[in-house]
């Protein structure tokens, strides 16, 4: 059995480009990657929002109302439902005057039991060091 | 020899990131490495057939065809392509179309992954 760990690092704000959403949809695709792998092999994905990327996690996004497509917030929740580890840089949140009360923290209303992890950048660095490959979005 | 997986999300026209990705893929193939090239988001534009060469724009249909003959494995994100109106019927011969898990599957045994995000 072998595991390849991928770290998705989201640095850009939502809606300005497609990158943050593509980071989440690709990470969520780890749920079905086994069709390309031998039995017991796996690919796992952790996602970290840093810099302007933390703005993707603001709650109560109205993308469906304004653009008629799913919000990045809903993709964060889908990621939690798929048991992805989702990290949010505490220092970068604070840089934008935000706290945990401003962001999506879990997907409880969808039946999820994972929470996002608001952590110091140091912990995100540790996560990155544990990954085999890093993908920057 | 190793395996290189390249993911490129930048468009064919509007940036030269895809040009770089294709040139890098060619260099790696020439050294005997196996190369998977995944295009997603605007990068799926690479998968379109009948690209027309102008001197002012990137044109990659010919080099990609030549590299695929040398073994380059090109796969486009099917959902990203369909959302842009790129269908099976106008996909470059030899380019595969799969869902995003294909990219993750390719990274599994890759020695290196080079991910080039979109614009």
PDB file of N, CA, C and O in Angstrom, chain B residues 10-67:
ATOM      1  N   UNK B  10      -3.397  27.381 -17.769  1.00  0.00           N
ATOM      2  CA  UNK B  10      -3.367  28.651 -18.494  1.00  0.00           C
ATOM      3  C   UNK B  10      -3.825  28.451 -19.936  1.00  0.00           C
ATOM      4  O   UNK B  10      -3.662  27.375 -20.510  1.00  0.00           O
ATOM      5  N   UNK B  11      -4.381  29.495 -20.514  1.00  0.00           N
ATOM      6  CA  UNK B  11      -4.957  29.362 -21.852  1.00  0.00           C
ATOM      7  C   UNK B  11      -3.884  29.370 -22.931  1.00  0.00           C
ATOM      8  O   UNK B  11      -2.760  29.842 -22.739  1.00  0.00           O
ATOM      9  N   UNK B  12      -4.270  28.845 -24.095  1.00  0.00           N
ATOM     10  CA  UNK B  12      -3.363  28.799 -25.246  1.00  0.00           C
ATOM     11  C   UNK B  12      -3.027  30.209 -25.701  1.00  0.00           C
ATOM     12  O   UNK B  12      -1.872  30.530 -25.978  1.00  0.00           O
ATOM     13  N   UNK B  13      -4.044  31.045 -25.791  1.00  0.00           N
ATOM     14  CA  UNK B  13      -3.833  32.425 -26.206  1.00  0.00           C
ATOM     15  C   UNK B  13      -4.061  33.317 -24.981  1.00  0.00           C
ATOM     16  O   UNK B  13      -5.054  33.162 -24.276  1.00  0.00           O
ATOM     17  N   UNK B  14      -3.150  34.220 -24.731  1.00  0.00           N
ATOM     18  CA  UNK B  14      -3.311  35.109 -23.573  1.00  0.00           C
ATOM     19  C   UNK B  14      -2.201  34.955 -22.569  1.00  0.00           C
ATOM     20  O   UNK B  14      -2.053  35.780 -21.668  1.00  0.00           O
ATOM     21  N   UNK B  15      -1.439  33.884 -22.681  1.00  0.00           N
ATOM     22  CA  UNK B  15      -0.271  33.719 -21.819  1.00  0.00           C
ATOM     23  C   UNK B  15       0.674  32.770 -22.544  1.00  0.00           C
ATOM     24  O   UNK B  15       0.282  32.110 -23.506  1.00  0.00           O
ATOM     25  N   UNK B  16       1.897  32.705 -22.093  1.00  0.00           N
ATOM     26  CA  UNK B  16       2.826  31.749 -22.724  1.00  0.00           C
ATOM     27  C   UNK B  16       3.127  30.576 -21.791  1.00  0.00           C
ATOM     28  O   UNK B  16       4.073  29.837 -22.009  1.00  0.00           O
ATOM     29  N   UNK B  17       2.292  30.418 -20.775  1.00  0.00           N
ATOM     30  CA  UNK B  17       2.518  29.306 -19.851  1.00  0.00           C
ATOM     31  C   UNK B  17       2.352  27.944 -20.516  1.00  0.00           C
ATOM     32  O   UNK B  17       3.088  27.005 -20.227  1.00  0.00           O
ATOM     33  N   UNK B  18       1.363  27.842 -21.413  1.00  0.00           N
ATOM     34  CA  UNK B  18       1.188  26.571 -22.118  1.00  0.00           C
ATOM     35  C   UNK B  18       2.373  26.310 -23.050  1.00  0.00           C
ATOM     36  O   UNK B  18       2.807  25.166 -23.196  1.00  0.00           O
ATOM     37  N   UNK B  19       2.865  27.362 -23.683  1.00  0.00           N
ATOM     38  CA  UNK B  19       4.043  27.196 -24.552  1.00  0.00           C
ATOM     39  C   UNK B  19       5.201  26.620 -23.736  1.00  0.00           C
ATOM     40  O   UNK B  19       5.897  25.704 -24.177  1.00  0.00           O
ATOM     41  N   UNK B  20       5.375  27.186 -22.547  1.00  0.00           N
ATOM     42  CA  UNK B  20       6.453  26.709 -21.667  1.00  0.00           C
ATOM     43  C   UNK B  20       6.236  25.243 -21.301  1.00  0.00           C
ATOM     44  O   UNK B  20       7.159  24.422 -21.346  1.00  0.00           O
ATOM     45  N   UNK B  21       4.979  24.920 -20.940  1.00  0.00           N
ATOM     46  CA  UNK B  21       4.678  23.543 -20.524  1.00  0.00           C
ATOM     47  C   UNK B  21       4.970  22.554 -21.650  1.00  0.00           C
ATOM     48  O   UNK B  21       5.540  21.482 -21.423  1.00  0.00           O
ATOM     49  N   UNK B  22       4.598  22.932 -22.865  1.00  0.00           N
ATOM     50  CA  UNK B  22       4.810  22.033 -24.010  1.00  0.00           C
ATOM     51  C   UNK B  22       6.308  21.912 -24.318  1.00  0.00           C
ATOM     52  O   UNK B  22       6.811  20.817 -24.590  1.00  0.00           O
ATOM     53  N   UNK B  23       7.034  23.028 -24.237  1.00  0.00           N
ATOM     54  CA  UNK B  23       8.483  22.963 -24.482  1.00  0.00           C
ATOM     55  C   UNK B  23       9.181  22.106 -23.416  1.00  0.00           C
ATOM     56  O   UNK B  23      10.073  21.322 -23.715  1.00  0.00           O
ATOM     57  N   UNK B  24       8.753  22.264 -22.171  1.00  0.00           N
ATOM     58  CA  UNK B  24       9.344  21.470 -21.097  1.00  0.00           C
ATOM     59  C   UNK B  24       9.039  19.984 -21.304  1.00  0.00           C
ATOM     60  O   UNK B  24       9.916  19.128 -21.120  1.00  0.00           O
ATOM     61  N   UNK B  25       7.796  19.703 -21.708  1.00  0.00           N
ATOM     62  CA  UNK B  25       7.417  18.313 -21.972  1.00  0.00           C
ATOM     63  C   UNK B  25       8.319  17.734 -23.062  1.00  0.00           C
ATOM     64  O   UNK B  25       8.802  16.593 -22.954  1.00  0.00           O
ATOM     65  N   UNK B  26       8.570  18.506 -24.107  1.00  0.00           N
ATOM     66  CA  UNK B  26       9.425  18.049 -25.206  1.00  0.00           C
ATOM     67  C   UNK B  26      10.849  17.780 -24.728  1.00  0.00           C
ATOM     68  O   UNK B  26      11.465  16.758 -25.089  1.00  0.00           O
ATOM     69  N   UNK B  27      11.365  18.678 -23.895  1.00  0.00           N
ATOM     70  CA  UNK B  27      12.730  18.502 -23.386  1.00  0.00           C
ATOM     71  C   UNK B  27      12.830  17.249 -22.530  1.00  0.00           C
ATOM     72  O   UNK B  27      13.807  16.486 -22.612  1.00  0.00           O
ATOM     73  N   UNK B  28      11.798  17.010 -21.714  1.00  0.00           N
ATOM     74  CA  UNK B  28      11.811  15.823 -20.845  1.00  0.00           C
ATOM     75  C   UNK B  28      11.708  14.543 -21.671  1.00  0.00           C
ATOM     76  O   UNK B  28      12.403  13.553 -21.396  1.00  0.00           O
ATOM     77  N   UNK B  29      10.847  14.576 -22.703  1.00  0.00           N
ATOM     78  CA  UNK B  29      10.725  13.398 -23.572  1.00  0.00           C
ATOM     79  C   UNK B  29      12.050  13.105 -24.267  1.00  0.00           C
ATOM     80  O   UNK B  29      12.455  11.943 -24.381  1.00  0.00           O
ATOM     81  N   UNK B  30      12.715  14.165 -24.721  1.00  0.00           N
ATOM     82  CA  UNK B  30      13.999  13.983 -25.413  1.00  0.00           C
ATOM     83  C   UNK B  30      15.045  13.346 -24.514  1.00  0.00           C
ATOM     84  O   UNK B  30      15.965  12.687 -24.976  1.00  0.00           O
ATOM     85  N   UNK B  31      14.893  13.571 -23.211  1.00  0.00           N
ATOM     86  CA  UNK B  31      15.841  12.953 -22.265  1.00  0.00           C
ATOM     87  C   UNK B  31      15.400  11.558 -21.864  1.00  0.00           C
ATOM     88  O   UNK B  31      16.015  10.934 -20.999  1.00  0.00           O
ATOM     89  N   UNK B  32      14.285  11.108 -22.424  1.00  0.00           N
ATOM     90  CA  UNK B  32      13.849   9.739 -22.157  1.00  0.00           C
ATOM     91  C   UNK B  32      12.853   9.589 -21.035  1.00  0.00           C
ATOM     92  O   UNK B  32      12.518   8.473 -20.624  1.00  0.00           O
ATOM     93  N   UNK B  33      12.368  10.705 -20.512  1.00  0.00           N
ATOM     94  CA  UNK B  33      11.396  10.616 -19.419  1.00  0.00           C
ATOM     95  C   UNK B  33       9.984  10.398 -19.977  1.00  0.00           C
ATOM     96  O   UNK B  33       9.683  10.743 -21.123  1.00  0.00           O
ATOM     97  N   UNK B  34       9.135   9.872 -19.130  1.00  0.00           N
ATOM     98  CA  UNK B  34       7.713   9.764 -19.462  1.00  0.00           C
ATOM     99  C   UNK B  34       7.048  11.062 -19.022  1.00  0.00           C
ATOM    100  O   UNK B  34       7.341  11.569 -17.922  1.00  0.00           O
ATOM    101  N   UNK B  35       6.167  11.602 -19.854  1.00  0.00           N
ATOM    102  CA  UNK B  35       5.524  12.870 -19.498  1.00  0.00           C
ATOM    103  C   UNK B  35       4.011  12.777 -19.677  1.00  0.00           C
ATOM    104  O   UNK B  35       3.516  12.385 -20.743  1.00  0.00           O
ATOM    105  N   UNK B  36       3.295  13.121 -18.625  1.00  0.00           N
ATOM    106  CA  UNK B  36       1.836  13.310 -18.690  1.00  0.00           C
ATOM    107  C   UNK B  36       1.569  14.807 -18.642  1.00  0.00           C
ATOM    108  O   UNK B  36       2.100  15.507 -17.763  1.00  0.00           O
ATOM    109  N   UNK B  37       0.754  15.291 -19.561  1.00  0.00           N
ATOM    110  CA  UNK B  37       0.365  16.706 -19.548  1.00  0.00           C
ATOM    111  C   UNK B  37      -1.145  16.798 -19.346  1.00  0.00           C
ATOM    112  O   UNK B  37      -1.928  16.304 -20.164  1.00  0.00           O
ATOM    113  N   UNK B  38      -1.520  17.397 -18.233  1.00  0.00           N
ATOM    114  CA  UNK B  38      -2.929  17.588 -17.899  1.00  0.00           C
ATOM    115  C   UNK B  38      -3.286  19.044 -18.154  1.00  0.00           C
ATOM    116  O   UNK B  38      -2.602  19.953 -17.662  1.00  0.00           O
ATOM    117  N   UNK B  39      -4.324  19.283 -18.940  1.00  0.00           N
ATOM    118  CA  UNK B  39      -4.778  20.661 -19.134  1.00  0.00           C
ATOM    119  C   UNK B  39      -6.191  20.793 -18.565  1.00  0.00           C
ATOM    120  O   UNK B  39      -7.064  19.963 -18.820  1.00  0.00           O
ATOM    121  N   UNK B  40      -6.369  21.845 -17.779  1.00  0.00           N
ATOM    122  CA  UNK B  40      -7.644  22.044 -17.106  1.00  0.00           C
ATOM    123  C   UNK B  40      -7.977  23.534 -17.160  1.00  0.00           C
ATOM    124  O   UNK B  40      -7.139  24.353 -17.543  1.00  0.00           O
ATOM    125  N   UNK B  41      -9.199  23.894 -16.782  1.00  0.00           N
ATOM    126  CA  UNK B  41      -9.588  25.305 -16.855  1.00  0.00           C
ATOM    127  C   UNK B  41      -9.380  25.825 -18.274  1.00  0.00           C
ATOM    128  O   UNK B  41      -9.673  25.145 -19.266  1.00  0.00           O
ATOM    129  N   UNK B  42      -8.846  27.050 -18.381  1.00  0.00           N
ATOM    130  CA  UNK B  42      -8.602  27.620 -19.714  1.00  0.00           C
ATOM    131  C   UNK B  42      -7.557  26.847 -20.511  1.00  0.00           C
ATOM    132  O   UNK B  42      -7.481  26.974 -21.739  1.00  0.00           O
ATOM    133  N   UNK B  43      -6.769  26.040 -19.813  1.00  0.00           N
ATOM    134  CA  UNK B  43      -5.753  25.230 -20.495  1.00  0.00           C
ATOM    135  C   UNK B  43      -6.345  24.238 -21.479  1.00  0.00           C
ATOM    136  O   UNK B  43      -5.649  23.768 -22.391  1.00  0.00           O
ATOM    137  N   UNK B  44      -7.623  23.915 -21.318  1.00  0.00           N
ATOM    138  CA  UNK B  44      -8.246  22.950 -22.235  1.00  0.00           C
ATOM    139  C   UNK B  44      -8.289  23.474 -23.672  1.00  0.00           C
ATOM    140  O   UNK B  44      -8.542  22.705 -24.597  1.00  0.00           O
ATOM    141  N   UNK B  45      -8.042  24.769 -23.837  1.00  0.00           N
ATOM    142  CA  UNK B  45      -8.001  25.320 -25.198  1.00  0.00           C
ATOM    143  C   UNK B  45      -6.948  24.601 -26.051  1.00  0.00           C
ATOM    144  O   UNK B  45      -7.076  24.511 -27.273  1.00  0.00           O
ATOM    145  N   UNK B  46      -5.930  24.058 -25.374  1.00  0.00           N
ATOM    146  CA  UNK B  46      -4.891  23.329 -26.096  1.00  0.00           C
ATOM    147  C   UNK B  46      -5.458  22.128 -26.839  1.00  0.00           C
ATOM    148  O   UNK B  46      -4.907  21.698 -27.850  1.00  0.00           O
ATOM    149  N   UNK B  47      -6.570  21.587 -26.340  1.00  0.00           N
ATOM    150  CA  UNK B  47      -7.103  20.348 -26.912  1.00  0.00           C
ATOM    151  C   UNK B  47      -7.908  20.567 -28.190  1.00  0.00           C
ATOM    152  O   UNK B  47      -8.342  19.618 -28.824  1.00  0.00           O
ATOM    153  N   UNK B  48      -8.104  21.831 -28.555  1.00  0.00           N
ATOM    154  CA  UNK B  48      -8.925  22.125 -29.732  1.00  0.00           C
ATOM    155  C   UNK B  48      -8.203  21.823 -31.033  1.00  0.00           C
ATOM    156  O   UNK B  48      -7.034  22.181 -31.198  1.00  0.00           O
ATOM    157  N   UNK B  49      -8.914  21.225 -31.964  1.00  0.00           N
ATOM    158  CA  UNK B  49      -8.327  20.992 -33.284  1.00  0.00           C
ATOM    159  C   UNK B  49      -8.550  22.215 -34.189  1.00  0.00           C
ATOM    160  O   UNK B  49      -9.320  23.110 -33.851  1.00  0.00           O
ATOM    161  N   UNK B  50      -7.840  22.216 -35.267  1.00  0.00           N
ATOM    162  CA  UNK B  50      -7.921  23.278 -36.274  1.00  0.00           C
ATOM    163  C   UNK B  50      -7.518  24.645 -35.718  1.00  0.00           C
ATOM    164  O   UNK B  50      -8.116  25.670 -36.047  1.00  0.00           O
ATOM    165  N   UNK B  51      -6.507  24.643 -34.845  1.00  0.00           N
ATOM    166  CA  UNK B  51      -5.931  25.921 -34.421  1.00  0.00           C
ATOM    167  C   UNK B  51      -5.274  26.549 -35.655  1.00  0.00           C
ATOM    168  O   UNK B  51      -4.742  25.851 -36.502  1.00  0.00           O
ATOM    169  N   UNK B  52      -5.362  27.840 -35.731  1.00  0.00           N
ATOM    170  CA  UNK B  52      -4.787  28.516 -36.896  1.00  0.00           C
ATOM    171  C   UNK B  52      -3.550  29.310 -36.472  1.00  0.00           C
ATOM    172  O   UNK B  52      -3.594  30.018 -35.465  1.00  0.00           O
ATOM    173  N   UNK B  53      -2.512  29.143 -37.206  1.00  0.00           N
ATOM    174  CA  UNK B  53      -1.248  29.788 -36.847  1.00  0.00           C
ATOM    175  C   UNK B  53      -1.202  31.235 -37.330  1.00  0.00           C
ATOM    176  O   UNK B  53      -1.360  31.503 -38.525  1.00  0.00           O
ATOM    177  N   UNK B  54      -1.053  32.135 -36.395  1.00  0.00           N
ATOM    178  CA  UNK B  54      -0.780  33.544 -36.704  1.00  0.00           C
ATOM    179  C   UNK B  54       0.558  33.898 -36.054  1.00  0.00           C
ATOM    180  O   UNK B  54       0.929  33.315 -35.039  1.00  0.00           O
ATOM    181  N   UNK B  55       1.213  34.853 -36.600  1.00  0.00           N
ATOM    182  CA  UNK B  55       2.517  35.231 -36.045  1.00  0.00           C
ATOM    183  C   UNK B  55       2.390  35.937 -34.692  1.00  0.00           C
ATOM    184  O   UNK B  55       3.348  36.045 -33.941  1.00  0.00           O
ATOM    185  N   UNK B  56       1.207  36.444 -34.382  1.00  0.00           N
ATOM    186  CA  UNK B  56       1.038  37.206 -33.140  1.00  0.00           C
ATOM    187  C   UNK B  56       0.498  36.383 -31.973  1.00  0.00           C
ATOM    188  O   UNK B  56       0.310  36.912 -30.885  1.00  0.00           O
ATOM    189  N   UNK B  57       0.168  35.130 -32.234  1.00  0.00           N
ATOM    190  CA  UNK B  57      -0.438  34.309 -31.178  1.00  0.00           C
ATOM    191  C   UNK B  57       0.289  32.980 -31.048  1.00  0.00           C
ATOM    192  O   UNK B  57       0.879  32.485 -32.005  1.00  0.00           O
ATOM    193  N   UNK B  58       0.182  32.416 -29.854  1.00  0.00           N
ATOM    194  CA  UNK B  58       0.736  31.075 -29.660  1.00  0.00           C
ATOM    195  C   UNK B  58      -0.014  30.080 -30.537  1.00  0.00           C
ATOM    196  O   UNK B  58      -1.226  30.193 -30.725  1.00  0.00           O
ATOM    197  N   UNK B  59       0.720  29.117 -31.033  1.00  0.00           N
ATOM    198  CA  UNK B  59       0.133  28.062 -31.868  1.00  0.00           C
ATOM    199  C   UNK B  59       0.811  26.760 -31.465  1.00  0.00           C
ATOM    200  O   UNK B  59       2.014  26.607 -31.673  1.00  0.00           O
ATOM    201  N   UNK B  60       0.045  25.857 -30.882  1.00  0.00           N
ATOM    202  CA  UNK B  60       0.686  24.660 -30.339  1.00  0.00           C
ATOM    203  C   UNK B  60       0.170  23.354 -30.939  1.00  0.00           C
ATOM    204  O   UNK B  60       0.615  22.283 -30.537  1.00  0.00           O
ATOM    205  N   UNK B  61      -0.756  23.428 -31.885  1.00  0.00           N
ATOM    206  CA  UNK B  61      -1.310  22.177 -32.419  1.00  0.00           C
ATOM    207  C   UNK B  61      -0.211  21.306 -33.041  1.00  0.00           C
ATOM    208  O   UNK B  61      -0.130  20.112 -32.755  1.00  0.00           O
ATOM    209  N   UNK B  62       0.628  21.928 -33.846  1.00  0.00           N
ATOM    210  CA  UNK B  62       1.665  21.144 -34.547  1.00  0.00           C
ATOM    211  C   UNK B  62       2.687  20.555 -33.560  1.00  0.00           C
ATOM    212  O   UNK B  62       2.930  19.347 -33.590  1.00  0.00           O
ATOM    213  N   UNK B  63       3.272  21.387 -32.674  1.00  0.00           N
ATOM    214  CA  UNK B  63       4.234  20.779 -31.736  1.00  0.00           C
ATOM    215  C   UNK B  63       3.612  19.725 -30.822  1.00  0.00           C
ATOM    216  O   UNK B  63       4.265  18.722 -30.502  1.00  0.00           O
ATOM    217  N   UNK B  64       2.357  19.928 -30.421  1.00  0.00           N
ATOM    218  CA  UNK B  64       1.729  18.924 -29.549  1.00  0.00           C
ATOM    219  C   UNK B  64       1.529  17.609 -30.303  1.00  0.00           C
ATOM    220  O   UNK B  64       1.787  16.529 -29.760  1.00  0.00           O
ATOM    221  N   UNK B  65       1.110  17.702 -31.556  1.00  0.00           N
ATOM    222  CA  UNK B  65       0.952  16.474 -32.357  1.00  0.00           C
ATOM    223  C   UNK B  65       2.293  15.745 -32.478  1.00  0.00           C
ATOM    224  O   UNK B  65       2.358  14.517 -32.351  1.00  0.00           O
ATOM    225  N   UNK B  66       3.349  16.507 -32.735  1.00  0.00           N
ATOM    226  CA  UNK B  66       4.679  15.888 -32.879  1.00  0.00           C
ATOM    227  C   UNK B  66       5.116  15.230 -31.574  1.00  0.00           C
ATOM    228  O   UNK B  66       5.678  14.139 -31.579  1.00  0.00           O
ATOM    229  N   UNK B  67       4.825  15.906 -30.458  1.00  0.00           N
ATOM    230  CA  UNK B  67       5.234  15.337 -29.166  1.00  0.00           C
ATOM    231  C   UNK B  67       4.385  14.113 -28.806  1.00  0.00           C
ATOM    232  O   UNK B  67       4.886  13.173 -28.186  1.00  0.00           O
TER     233      UNK B  67
END
